[in-house]
Structures are given as C-alpha cells and as structure tokens.
Short mmCIF file of C-alpha atoms and ligand atoms in Angstrom, two decimals:
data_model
loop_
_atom_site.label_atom_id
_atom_site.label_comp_id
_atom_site.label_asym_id
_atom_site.label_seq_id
_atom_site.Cartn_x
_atom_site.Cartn_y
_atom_site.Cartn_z
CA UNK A 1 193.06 199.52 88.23
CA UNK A 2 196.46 200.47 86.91
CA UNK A 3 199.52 197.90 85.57
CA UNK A 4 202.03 197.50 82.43
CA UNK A 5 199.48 195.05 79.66
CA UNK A 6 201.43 193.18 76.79
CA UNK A 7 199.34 193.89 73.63
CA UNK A 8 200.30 191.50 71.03
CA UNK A 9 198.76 192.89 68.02
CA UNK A 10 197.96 195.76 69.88
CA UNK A 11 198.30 197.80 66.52
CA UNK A 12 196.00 196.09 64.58
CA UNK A 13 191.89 196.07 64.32
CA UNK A 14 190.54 195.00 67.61
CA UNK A 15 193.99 196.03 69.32
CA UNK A 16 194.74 199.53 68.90
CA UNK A 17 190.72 200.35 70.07
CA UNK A 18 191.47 198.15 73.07
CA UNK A 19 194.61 199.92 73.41
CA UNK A 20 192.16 203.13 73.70
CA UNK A 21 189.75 201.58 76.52
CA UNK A 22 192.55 200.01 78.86
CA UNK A 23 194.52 204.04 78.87
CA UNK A 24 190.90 205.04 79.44
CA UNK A 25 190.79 202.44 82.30
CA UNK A 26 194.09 203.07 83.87
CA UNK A 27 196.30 200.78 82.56
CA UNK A 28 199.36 201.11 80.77
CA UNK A 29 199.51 199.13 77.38
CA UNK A 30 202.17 198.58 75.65
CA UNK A 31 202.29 197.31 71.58
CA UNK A 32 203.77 194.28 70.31
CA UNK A 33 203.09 193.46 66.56
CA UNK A 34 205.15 193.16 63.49
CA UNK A 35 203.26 195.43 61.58
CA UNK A 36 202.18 193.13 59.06
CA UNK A 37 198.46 193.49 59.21
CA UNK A 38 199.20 197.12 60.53
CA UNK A 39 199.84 200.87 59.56
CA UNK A 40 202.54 202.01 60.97
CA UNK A 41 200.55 205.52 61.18
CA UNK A 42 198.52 203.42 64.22
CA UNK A 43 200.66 204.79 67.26
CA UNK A 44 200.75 208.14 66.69
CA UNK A 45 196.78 207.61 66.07
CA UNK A 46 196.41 206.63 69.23
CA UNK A 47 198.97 209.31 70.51
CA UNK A 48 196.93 211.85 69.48
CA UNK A 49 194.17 209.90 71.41
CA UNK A 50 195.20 208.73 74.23
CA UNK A 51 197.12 212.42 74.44
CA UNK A 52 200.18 210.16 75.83
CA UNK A 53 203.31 208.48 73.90
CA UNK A 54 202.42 204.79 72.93
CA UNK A 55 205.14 202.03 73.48
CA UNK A 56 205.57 199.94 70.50
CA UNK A 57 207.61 196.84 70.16
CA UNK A 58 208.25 195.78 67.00
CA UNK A 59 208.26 192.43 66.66
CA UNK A 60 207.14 188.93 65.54
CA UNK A 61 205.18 187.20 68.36
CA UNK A 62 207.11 184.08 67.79
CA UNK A 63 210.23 185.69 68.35
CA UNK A 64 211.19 184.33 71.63
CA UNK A 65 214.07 186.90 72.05
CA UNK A 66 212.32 189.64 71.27
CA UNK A 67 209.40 188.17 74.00
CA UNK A 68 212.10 187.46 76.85
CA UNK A 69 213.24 191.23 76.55
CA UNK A 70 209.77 192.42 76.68
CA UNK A 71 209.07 190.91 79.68
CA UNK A 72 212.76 191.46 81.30
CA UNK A 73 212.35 195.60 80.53
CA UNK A 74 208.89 195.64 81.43
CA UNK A 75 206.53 194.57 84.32
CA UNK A 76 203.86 193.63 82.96
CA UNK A 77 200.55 192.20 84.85
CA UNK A 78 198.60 190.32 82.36
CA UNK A 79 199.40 190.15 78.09
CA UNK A 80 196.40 190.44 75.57
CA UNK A 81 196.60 187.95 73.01
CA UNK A 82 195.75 189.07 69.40
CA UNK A 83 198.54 188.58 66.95
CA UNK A 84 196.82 186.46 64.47
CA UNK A 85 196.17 185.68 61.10
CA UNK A 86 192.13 185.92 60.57
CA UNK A 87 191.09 185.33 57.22
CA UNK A 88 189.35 182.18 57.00
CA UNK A 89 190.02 182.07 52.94
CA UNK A 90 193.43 182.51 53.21
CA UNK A 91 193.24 179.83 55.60
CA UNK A 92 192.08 177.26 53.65
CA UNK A 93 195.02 178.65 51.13
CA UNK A 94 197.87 178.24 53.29
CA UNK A 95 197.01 176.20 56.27
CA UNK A 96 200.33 175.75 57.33
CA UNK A 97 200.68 179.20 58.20
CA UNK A 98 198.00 179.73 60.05
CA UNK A 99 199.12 176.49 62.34
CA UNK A 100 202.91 178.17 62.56
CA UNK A 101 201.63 182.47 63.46
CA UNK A 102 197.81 181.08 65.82
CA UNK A 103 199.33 178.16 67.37
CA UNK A 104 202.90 178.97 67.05
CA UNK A 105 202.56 182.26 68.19
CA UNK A 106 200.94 181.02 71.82
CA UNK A 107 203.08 178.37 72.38
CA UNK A 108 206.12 181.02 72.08
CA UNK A 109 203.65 183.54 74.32
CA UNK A 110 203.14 180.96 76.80
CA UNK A 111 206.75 179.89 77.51
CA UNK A 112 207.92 183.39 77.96
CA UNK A 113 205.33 184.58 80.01
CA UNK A 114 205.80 181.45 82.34
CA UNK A 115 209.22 181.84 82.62
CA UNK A 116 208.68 185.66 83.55
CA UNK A 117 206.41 184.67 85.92
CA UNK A 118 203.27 186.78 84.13
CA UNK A 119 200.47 184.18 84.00
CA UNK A 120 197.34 186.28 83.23
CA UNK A 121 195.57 186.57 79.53
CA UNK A 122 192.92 187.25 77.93
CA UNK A 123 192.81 185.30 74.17
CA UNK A 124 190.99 186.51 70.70
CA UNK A 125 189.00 183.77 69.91
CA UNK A 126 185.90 183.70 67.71
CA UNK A 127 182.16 182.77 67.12
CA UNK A 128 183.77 180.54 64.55
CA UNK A 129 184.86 177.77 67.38
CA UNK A 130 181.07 176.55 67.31
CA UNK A 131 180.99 175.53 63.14
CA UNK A 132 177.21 175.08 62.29
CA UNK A 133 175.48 175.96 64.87
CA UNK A 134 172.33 173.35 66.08
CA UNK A 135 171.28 176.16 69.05
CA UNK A 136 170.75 179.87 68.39
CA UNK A 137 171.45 182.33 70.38
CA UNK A 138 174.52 179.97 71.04
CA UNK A 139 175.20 179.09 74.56
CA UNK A 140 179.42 179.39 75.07
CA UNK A 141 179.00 175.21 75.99
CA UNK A 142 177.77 174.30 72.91
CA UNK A 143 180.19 171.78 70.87
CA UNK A 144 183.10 173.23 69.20
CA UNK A 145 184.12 171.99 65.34
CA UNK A 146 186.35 173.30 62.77
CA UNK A 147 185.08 174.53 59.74
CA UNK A 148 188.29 175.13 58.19
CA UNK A 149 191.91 175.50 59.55
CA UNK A 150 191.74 178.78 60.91
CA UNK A 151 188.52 177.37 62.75
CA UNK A 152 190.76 174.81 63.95
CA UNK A 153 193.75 177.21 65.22
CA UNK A 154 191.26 178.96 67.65
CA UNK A 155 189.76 175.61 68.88
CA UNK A 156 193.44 174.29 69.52
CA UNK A 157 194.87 177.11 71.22
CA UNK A 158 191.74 176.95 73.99
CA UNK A 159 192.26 173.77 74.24
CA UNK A 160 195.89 174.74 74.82
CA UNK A 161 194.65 177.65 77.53
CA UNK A 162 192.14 175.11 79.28
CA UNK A 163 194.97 173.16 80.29
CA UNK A 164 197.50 175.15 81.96
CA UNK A 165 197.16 174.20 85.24
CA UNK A 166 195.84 176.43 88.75
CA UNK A 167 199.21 179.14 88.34
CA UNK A 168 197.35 180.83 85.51
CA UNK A 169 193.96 182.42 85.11
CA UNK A 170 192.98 182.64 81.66
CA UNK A 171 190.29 185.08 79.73
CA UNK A 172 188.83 183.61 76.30
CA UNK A 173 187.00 185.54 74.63
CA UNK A 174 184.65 184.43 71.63
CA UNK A 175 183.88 187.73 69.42
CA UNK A 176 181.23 186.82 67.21
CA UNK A 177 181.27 189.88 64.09
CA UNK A 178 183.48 193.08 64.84
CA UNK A 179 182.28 195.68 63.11
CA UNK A 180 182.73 199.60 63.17
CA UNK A 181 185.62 202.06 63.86
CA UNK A 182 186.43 204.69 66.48
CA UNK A 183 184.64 207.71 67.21
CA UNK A 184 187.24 210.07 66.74
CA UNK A 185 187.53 208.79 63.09
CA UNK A 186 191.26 208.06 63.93
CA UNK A 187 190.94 204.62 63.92
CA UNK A 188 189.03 201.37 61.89
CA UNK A 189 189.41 198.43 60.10
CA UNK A 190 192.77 198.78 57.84
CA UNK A 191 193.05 195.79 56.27
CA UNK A 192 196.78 195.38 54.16
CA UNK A 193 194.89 193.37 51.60
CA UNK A 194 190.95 193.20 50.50
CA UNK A 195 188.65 191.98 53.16
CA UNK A 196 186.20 189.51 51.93
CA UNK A 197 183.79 190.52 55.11
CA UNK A 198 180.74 192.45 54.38
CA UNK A 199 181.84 195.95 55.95
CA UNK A 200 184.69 196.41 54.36
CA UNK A 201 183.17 194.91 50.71
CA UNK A 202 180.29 197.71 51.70
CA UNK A 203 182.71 200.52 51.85
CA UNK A 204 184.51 199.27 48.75
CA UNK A 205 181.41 199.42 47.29
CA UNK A 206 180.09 202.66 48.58
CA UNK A 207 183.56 204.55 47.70
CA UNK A 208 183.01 203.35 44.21
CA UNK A 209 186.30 200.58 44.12
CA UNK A 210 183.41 197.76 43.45
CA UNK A 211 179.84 198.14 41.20
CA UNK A 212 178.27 196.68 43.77
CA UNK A 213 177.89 194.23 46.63
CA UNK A 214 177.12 190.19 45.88
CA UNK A 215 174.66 188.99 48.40
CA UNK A 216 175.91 185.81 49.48
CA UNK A 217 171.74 184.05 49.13
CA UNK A 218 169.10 184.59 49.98
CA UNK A 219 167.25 181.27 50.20
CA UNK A 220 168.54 180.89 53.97
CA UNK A 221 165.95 179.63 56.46
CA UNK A 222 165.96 183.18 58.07
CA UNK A 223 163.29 185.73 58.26
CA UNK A 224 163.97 187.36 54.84
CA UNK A 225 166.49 184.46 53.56
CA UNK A 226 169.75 185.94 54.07
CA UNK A 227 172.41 185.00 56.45
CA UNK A 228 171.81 186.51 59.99
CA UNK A 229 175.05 188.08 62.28
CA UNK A 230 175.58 189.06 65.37
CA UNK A 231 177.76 192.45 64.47
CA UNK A 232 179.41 193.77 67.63
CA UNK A 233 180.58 197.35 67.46
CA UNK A 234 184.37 197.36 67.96
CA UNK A 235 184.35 199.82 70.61
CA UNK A 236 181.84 197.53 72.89
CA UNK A 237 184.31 194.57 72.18
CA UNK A 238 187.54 196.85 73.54
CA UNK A 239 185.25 197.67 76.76
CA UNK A 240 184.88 193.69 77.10
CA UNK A 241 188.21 193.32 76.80
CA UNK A 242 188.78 195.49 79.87
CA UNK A 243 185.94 193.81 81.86
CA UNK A 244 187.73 190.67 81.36
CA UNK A 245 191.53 191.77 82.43
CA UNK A 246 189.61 192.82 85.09
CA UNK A 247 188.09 190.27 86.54
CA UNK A 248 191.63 188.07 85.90
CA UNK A 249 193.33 190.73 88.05
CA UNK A 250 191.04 191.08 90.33
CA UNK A 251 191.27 187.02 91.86
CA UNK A 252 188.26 185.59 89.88
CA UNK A 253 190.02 182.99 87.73
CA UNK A 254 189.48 182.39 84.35
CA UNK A 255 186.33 182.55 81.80
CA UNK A 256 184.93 181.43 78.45
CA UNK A 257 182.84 184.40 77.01
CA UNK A 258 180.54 185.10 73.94
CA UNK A 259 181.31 188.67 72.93
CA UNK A 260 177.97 189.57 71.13
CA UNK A 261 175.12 191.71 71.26
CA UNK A 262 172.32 188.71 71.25
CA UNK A 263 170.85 190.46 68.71
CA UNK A 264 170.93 189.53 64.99
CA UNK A 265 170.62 191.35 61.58
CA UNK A 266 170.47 190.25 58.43
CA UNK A 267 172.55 190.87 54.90
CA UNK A 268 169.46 192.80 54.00
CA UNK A 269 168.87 194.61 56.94
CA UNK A 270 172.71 195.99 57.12
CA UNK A 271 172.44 196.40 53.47
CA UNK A 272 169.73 199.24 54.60
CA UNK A 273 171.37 200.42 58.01
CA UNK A 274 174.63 201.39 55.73
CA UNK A 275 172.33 202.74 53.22
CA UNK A 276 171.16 205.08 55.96
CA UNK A 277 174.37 206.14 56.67
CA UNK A 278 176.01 207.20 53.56
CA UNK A 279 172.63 208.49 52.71
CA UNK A 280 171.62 206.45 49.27
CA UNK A 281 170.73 203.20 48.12
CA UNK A 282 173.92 200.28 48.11
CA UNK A 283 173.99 199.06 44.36
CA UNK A 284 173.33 194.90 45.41
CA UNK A 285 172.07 191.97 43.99
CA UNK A 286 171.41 188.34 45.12
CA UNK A 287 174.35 185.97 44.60
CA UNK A 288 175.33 182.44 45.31
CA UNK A 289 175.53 181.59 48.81
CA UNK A 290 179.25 181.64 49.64
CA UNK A 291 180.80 177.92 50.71
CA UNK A 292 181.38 177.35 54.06
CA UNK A 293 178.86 180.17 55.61
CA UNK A 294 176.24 179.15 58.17
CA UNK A 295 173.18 180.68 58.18
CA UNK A 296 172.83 182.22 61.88
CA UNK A 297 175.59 183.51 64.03
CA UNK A 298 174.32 184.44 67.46
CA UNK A 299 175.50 185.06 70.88
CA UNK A 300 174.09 183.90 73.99
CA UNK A 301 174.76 186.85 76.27
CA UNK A 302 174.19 186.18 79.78
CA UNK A 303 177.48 184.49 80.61
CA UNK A 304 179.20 187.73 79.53
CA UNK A 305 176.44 190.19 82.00
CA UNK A 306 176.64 187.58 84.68
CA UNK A 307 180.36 187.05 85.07
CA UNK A 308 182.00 190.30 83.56
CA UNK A 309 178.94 192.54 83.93
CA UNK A 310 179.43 193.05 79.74
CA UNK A 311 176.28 194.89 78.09
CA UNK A 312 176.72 196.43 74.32
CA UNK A 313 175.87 199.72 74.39
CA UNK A 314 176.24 201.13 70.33
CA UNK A 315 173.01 200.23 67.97
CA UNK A 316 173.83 199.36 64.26
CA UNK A 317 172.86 202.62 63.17
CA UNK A 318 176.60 203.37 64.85
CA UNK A 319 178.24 200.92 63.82
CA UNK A 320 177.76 201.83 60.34
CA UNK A 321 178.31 205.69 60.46
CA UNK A 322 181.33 204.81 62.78
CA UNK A 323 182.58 202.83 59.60
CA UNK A 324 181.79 205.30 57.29
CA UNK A 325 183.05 208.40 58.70
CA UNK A 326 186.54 206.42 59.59
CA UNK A 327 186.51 205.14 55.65
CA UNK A 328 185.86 209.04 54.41
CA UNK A 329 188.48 210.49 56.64
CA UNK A 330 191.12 207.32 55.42
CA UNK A 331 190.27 207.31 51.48
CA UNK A 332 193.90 206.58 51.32
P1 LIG B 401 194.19 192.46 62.65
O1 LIG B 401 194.84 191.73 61.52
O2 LIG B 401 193.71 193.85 62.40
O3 LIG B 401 195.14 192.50 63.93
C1 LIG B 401 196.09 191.51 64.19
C2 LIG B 401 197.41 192.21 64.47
O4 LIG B 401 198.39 191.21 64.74
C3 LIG B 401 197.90 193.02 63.26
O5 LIG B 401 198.28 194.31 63.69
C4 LIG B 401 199.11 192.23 62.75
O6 LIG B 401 200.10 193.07 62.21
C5 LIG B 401 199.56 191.52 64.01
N1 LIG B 401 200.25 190.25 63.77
C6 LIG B 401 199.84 189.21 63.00
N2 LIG B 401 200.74 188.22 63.05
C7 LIG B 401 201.74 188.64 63.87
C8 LIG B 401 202.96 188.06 64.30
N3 LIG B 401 203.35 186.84 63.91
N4 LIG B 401 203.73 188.76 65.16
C9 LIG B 401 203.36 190.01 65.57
N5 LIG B 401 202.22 190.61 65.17
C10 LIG B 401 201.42 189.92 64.33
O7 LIG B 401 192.98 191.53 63.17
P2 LIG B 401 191.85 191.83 64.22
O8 LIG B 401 190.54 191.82 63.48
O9 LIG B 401 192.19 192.97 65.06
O10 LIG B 401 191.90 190.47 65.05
C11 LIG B 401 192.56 190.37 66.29
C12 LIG B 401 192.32 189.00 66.86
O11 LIG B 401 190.92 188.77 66.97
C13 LIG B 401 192.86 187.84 66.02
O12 LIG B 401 193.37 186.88 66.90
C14 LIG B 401 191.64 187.32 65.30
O13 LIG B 401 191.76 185.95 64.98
C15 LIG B 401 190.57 187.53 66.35
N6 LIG B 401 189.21 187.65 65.80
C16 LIG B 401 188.94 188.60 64.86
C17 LIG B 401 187.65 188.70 64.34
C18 LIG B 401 187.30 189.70 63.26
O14 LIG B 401 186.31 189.50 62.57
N7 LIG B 401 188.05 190.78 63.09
C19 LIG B 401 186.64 187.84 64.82
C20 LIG B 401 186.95 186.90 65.79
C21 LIG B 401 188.25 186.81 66.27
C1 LIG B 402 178.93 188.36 57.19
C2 LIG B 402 177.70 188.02 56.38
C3 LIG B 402 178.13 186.65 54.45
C4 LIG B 402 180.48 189.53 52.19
C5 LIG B 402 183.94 185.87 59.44
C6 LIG B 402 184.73 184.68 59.92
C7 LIG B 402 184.61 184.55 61.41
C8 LIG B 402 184.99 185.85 62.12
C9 LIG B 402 184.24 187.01 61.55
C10 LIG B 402 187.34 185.79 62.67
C11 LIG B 402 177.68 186.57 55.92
C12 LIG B 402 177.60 188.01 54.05
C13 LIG B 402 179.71 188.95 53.19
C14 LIG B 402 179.89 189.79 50.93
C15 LIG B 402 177.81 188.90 51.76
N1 LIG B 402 186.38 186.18 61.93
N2 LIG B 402 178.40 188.63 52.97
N3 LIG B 402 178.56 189.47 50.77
O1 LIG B 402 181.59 185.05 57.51
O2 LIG B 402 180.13 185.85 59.44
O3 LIG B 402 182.57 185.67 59.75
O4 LIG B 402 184.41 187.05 60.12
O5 LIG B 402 187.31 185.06 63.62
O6 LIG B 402 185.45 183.52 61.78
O7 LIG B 402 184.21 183.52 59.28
O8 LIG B 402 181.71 187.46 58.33
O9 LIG B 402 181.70 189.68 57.29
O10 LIG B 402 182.50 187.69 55.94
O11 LIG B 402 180.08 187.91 56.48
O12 LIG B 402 176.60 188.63 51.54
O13 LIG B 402 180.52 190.28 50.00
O14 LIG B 402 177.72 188.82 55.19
O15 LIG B 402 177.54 185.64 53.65
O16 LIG B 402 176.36 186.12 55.98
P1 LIG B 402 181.43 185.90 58.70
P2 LIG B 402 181.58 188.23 56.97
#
C-alpha cells in the first residue's frame, strides 16, 4: 500500500519507529513536530535508516497555518496523530497545558484535515483511559475514567473522534506500556527532561546517574506484590500502527484497539529481565507505592488479532537489551 501519511510527532518516541515501519510498508511519511520533546538528530537517524531523505515540517500542531500548507503542498491519505504532552506528573502540574497541546492540538488537526478533504487517522491514546481497572486483562469496552488530567485529555479527544460523523474513519489506538528502542541502536526513548517511567529510571540507574531504583511497593495484591504491566516493545506498537492505517485505507471503517501483549510482568520481574541484560544485579529497594498507580495494567488482545490481525512478536528479554544497547550507543 503506498500514499503521503501526516506524522504529527513523527519525530518523537513512538513516531520516528513508526516512521521506520510505514517506509518499510510502502508509504511515504512525512514529519510534523516542533521539536520540543525531540532531537533534532532524529531525521537524519532515520535517514540513515530508511536509506531515503525524511520530510520534516517544523511546526506546532496547533498552528493552523502551518497545517493548511501541509496539506495544500502535500497529498496526503490519512495523518497519524501523536503530538502530545505524556507525562501524567506534569499533568497534574500544569493542567491547563495539557487541555491547550492534547485537546487543542486535535481540534486544530481536525479542522484542517476536513477542510482538505483528508478524513483518515489513527490517534495515540493510552491504557490510561480505563483508571482502576475492575477487569484484567481489560476488555477495550470496559468504562473509561480519568485519573488525572492527562487521563482526561485522551478520554476527551475519543470522545471527540467517536463523533465525527460517517465522512471519516477513525483508528484509536490504546498503547498500554511502550517500552524498548530500535534495533539498529539509532533510535529510543529521548526524553528532553527525566522520565519518571521505570525504563528510563532503570537506565539512569544502570549508567550510574541514580544509586539505585525505588520500587514503587510491594504490598500489591499481585503474585509477588509489585505492580504488574503490560510492556509492549516499541517496535510491535509501530507494526500496529501500520495494521491500523491499513485497515482505514483499505474501506473497513474505524476501530478502538488495546495495543498490548496480554501478558504481564512485574516491577520485580523487569527488575531481573534488565538485570539480564546489562549483565549484573540493579541496585533496588522497596519504596512507597507511588500515588495514583493501579496495581494491574493489562490488555485484552483479541480485538487487536481479530480486527487488525495484530500479534507482538519481541519477548521482554528484547525489550530490555533493545533499551540498553540504544542507551550505550546515546550516553550523550
Ligand atoms: P514523545 O514526547 O516522544 O513524542 C511526542 C512528539 O510530539 C515529540 O516529538 C514532541 O516534540 C511532539 N510534540 C509535542 N507537542 C507538540 C506540538 N504542540 N506541536 C508539534 N509537535 C509536538 O512521546 P511518545 O511516547 O512518542 O508518545 C506519542 C503519543 O503516544 C502521545 O500522544 C502520547 O500521549 C501517547 N502515548 C504514549 C505512551 C508512552 O508511554 N510513551 C503511552 C500511551 C500513549
Ligand atoms: C511502570 C511500573 C510503577 C518507576 C505511565 C502512564 C500511562 C502511560 C504509560 C502514557 C509501575 C513502577 C516506575 C520507578 C517503579 N503513558 N515504577 N519505580 O505508570 O504504568 O504508566 O506510562 O499514556 O498513562 O501512567 O508506567 O513506567 O511509570 O511505571 O517501581 O521509579 O513501574 O509503580 O508499576 P505507568 P511507569
């Protein structure tokens, strides 16, 4: 399948290694992001990838301008919506913010791409939609809450999508934990500042900028008492990404996914799975839990295989070397 794709945000995390799998795929992606969650070394990263130049527009996502020349110059056949601010701390920080670049950052999307006529996207949205979850794995129709106002961005802008009307068809897809970093070692999680996830906190840890990593409790009702996640290597998550443009292109109107594996580990158990990969013990110890985490995040999977044919493929033990051979090479 070829075609011109809009990535907003296409140069950050989950972007630029979905930039990777739509070239691989045949289509023709083209960047727009501001750069403020970015490295501006991204595109010729995925230059020397790809092997082909990458288009970058450089711009803020509510810029309606800069949007309406996008679309003019280009021809594009569906947009990729991840230009977002993620951090649920932060959120709870500066919730305005997050209301003006998540929700005011679609709305200006959504009237340029209607009045270019494009009416095709897929949309980041998270795990985090559900709040506490009563039903684990979790089924993509259980009840949606906010748990804090970036919670609360996601949930409003699908509310947004579900209501557009028959003239668009509309991918939403609910990434439960992204973890891991490109193959090539060209590419990973690049955070502008710290990351309070547990990946990046392990790497700080293992590279020796933090003694050690605080277990957020242990006293969960889990197997071994910590928190259990459903970590999805990012390179699966870029291949559902593709699936989902897919089936939009391809006639079969829009979907509500879980982007997961279905199966869940625990603080412990990727304590010891990044052990294994930087070959010695991670200094830890058991803190407080942290306020506002839930104890299980899990995907139900089979809406995913049944309507975009979406199976994870990578096992945890790559998911963590991914991460650390794409810190070691970027100890910058
Ligand atoms: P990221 O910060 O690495 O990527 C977001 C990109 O958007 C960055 O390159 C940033 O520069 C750009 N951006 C932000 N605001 C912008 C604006 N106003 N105009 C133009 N560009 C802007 O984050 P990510 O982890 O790749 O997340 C991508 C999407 O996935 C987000 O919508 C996020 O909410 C969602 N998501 C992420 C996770 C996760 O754990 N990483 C989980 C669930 C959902
Ligand atoms: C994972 C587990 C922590 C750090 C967040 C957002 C969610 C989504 C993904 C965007 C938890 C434990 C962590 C540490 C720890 N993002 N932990 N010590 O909280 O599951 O999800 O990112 O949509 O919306 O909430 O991810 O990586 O922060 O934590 O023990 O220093 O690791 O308690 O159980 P989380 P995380």
């Amino acid at each position: 399948m070829a075609g011109q794709i809009l990535l907003t945000g296409g140069a950050g995390y989950i972007g630029s290694h979905t930039y990777v799998a739509l070239h691989a795929a045949g289509f023709s992606p083209v960047i727009l992001d501001d750069f403020r969650n970015a490295r501006d070394a991204v595109p010729e990263r995925l230059e020397r990838i790809t092997g082909a130049p990458v288009p970058v527009i450089r711009a803020d996502v509510r810029d309606r301008d800069a949007l309406a020349r996008a679309f003019a110059e280009n021809d594009f056949v569906a947009v990729v919506h991840f230009a977002a601010l993620k951090a649920v701390a932060d959120s709870m920080a500066d919730p305005v913010s997050y209301y003006d670049v998540n929700i005011g950052g679609l709305i200006a999307l959504l009237a340029e791409m209607d009045a270019a006529g494009c009416r095709r996207l897929v949309f980041s949205s998270s795990a985090t939609v559900y709040g506490e979850t009563e039903e684990n794995p979790t089924p993509e129709t259980h009840p949606r809450r906010a748990a804090n106002p970036y919670g609360l961005t996601k949930i409003t802008c699908e509310g947004m999508l579900e209501h557009l009307g028959p003239d668009w068809a509309v991918g939403i897809l609910r990434y439960f934990n992204p973890a891991g970093a490109h193959g090539s070692g060209l590419l990973g999680e690049d955070a502008r500042s710290p990351s309070q996830n547990l990946m990046p906190v392990m790497i700080e840890v293992a590279t020796g900028r933090r003694e050690r990593l605080d277990i957020f409790g242990d006293d969960y009702d889990t197997p071994d008492g910590t928190a259990v996640r459903d970590y999805i290597h990012v390179e699966d998550l870029a291949r559902g990404h593709v699936l989902s443009l897919r089936a939009l292109l391809e006639g079969k109107g829009g979907h509500i996914v879980n982007l997961g594996t279905g199966r869940g580990y625990s603080v412990r158990e990727m304590v010891e799975g990044f052990s294994d990969a930087i070959g010695r013990p991670l200094p830890h110890r058991i803190a407080a839990r942290r306020p506002g985490d839930v104890p299980i995040y899990l995907a139900r999977t089979d809406r995913a295989a049944e309507l975009l044919g979406f199976r994870t493929e990578k096992t945890l033990a790559e998911i963590c070397d991914s991460a650390w051979r794409w810190s070691m090479r970027n100890s910058d």
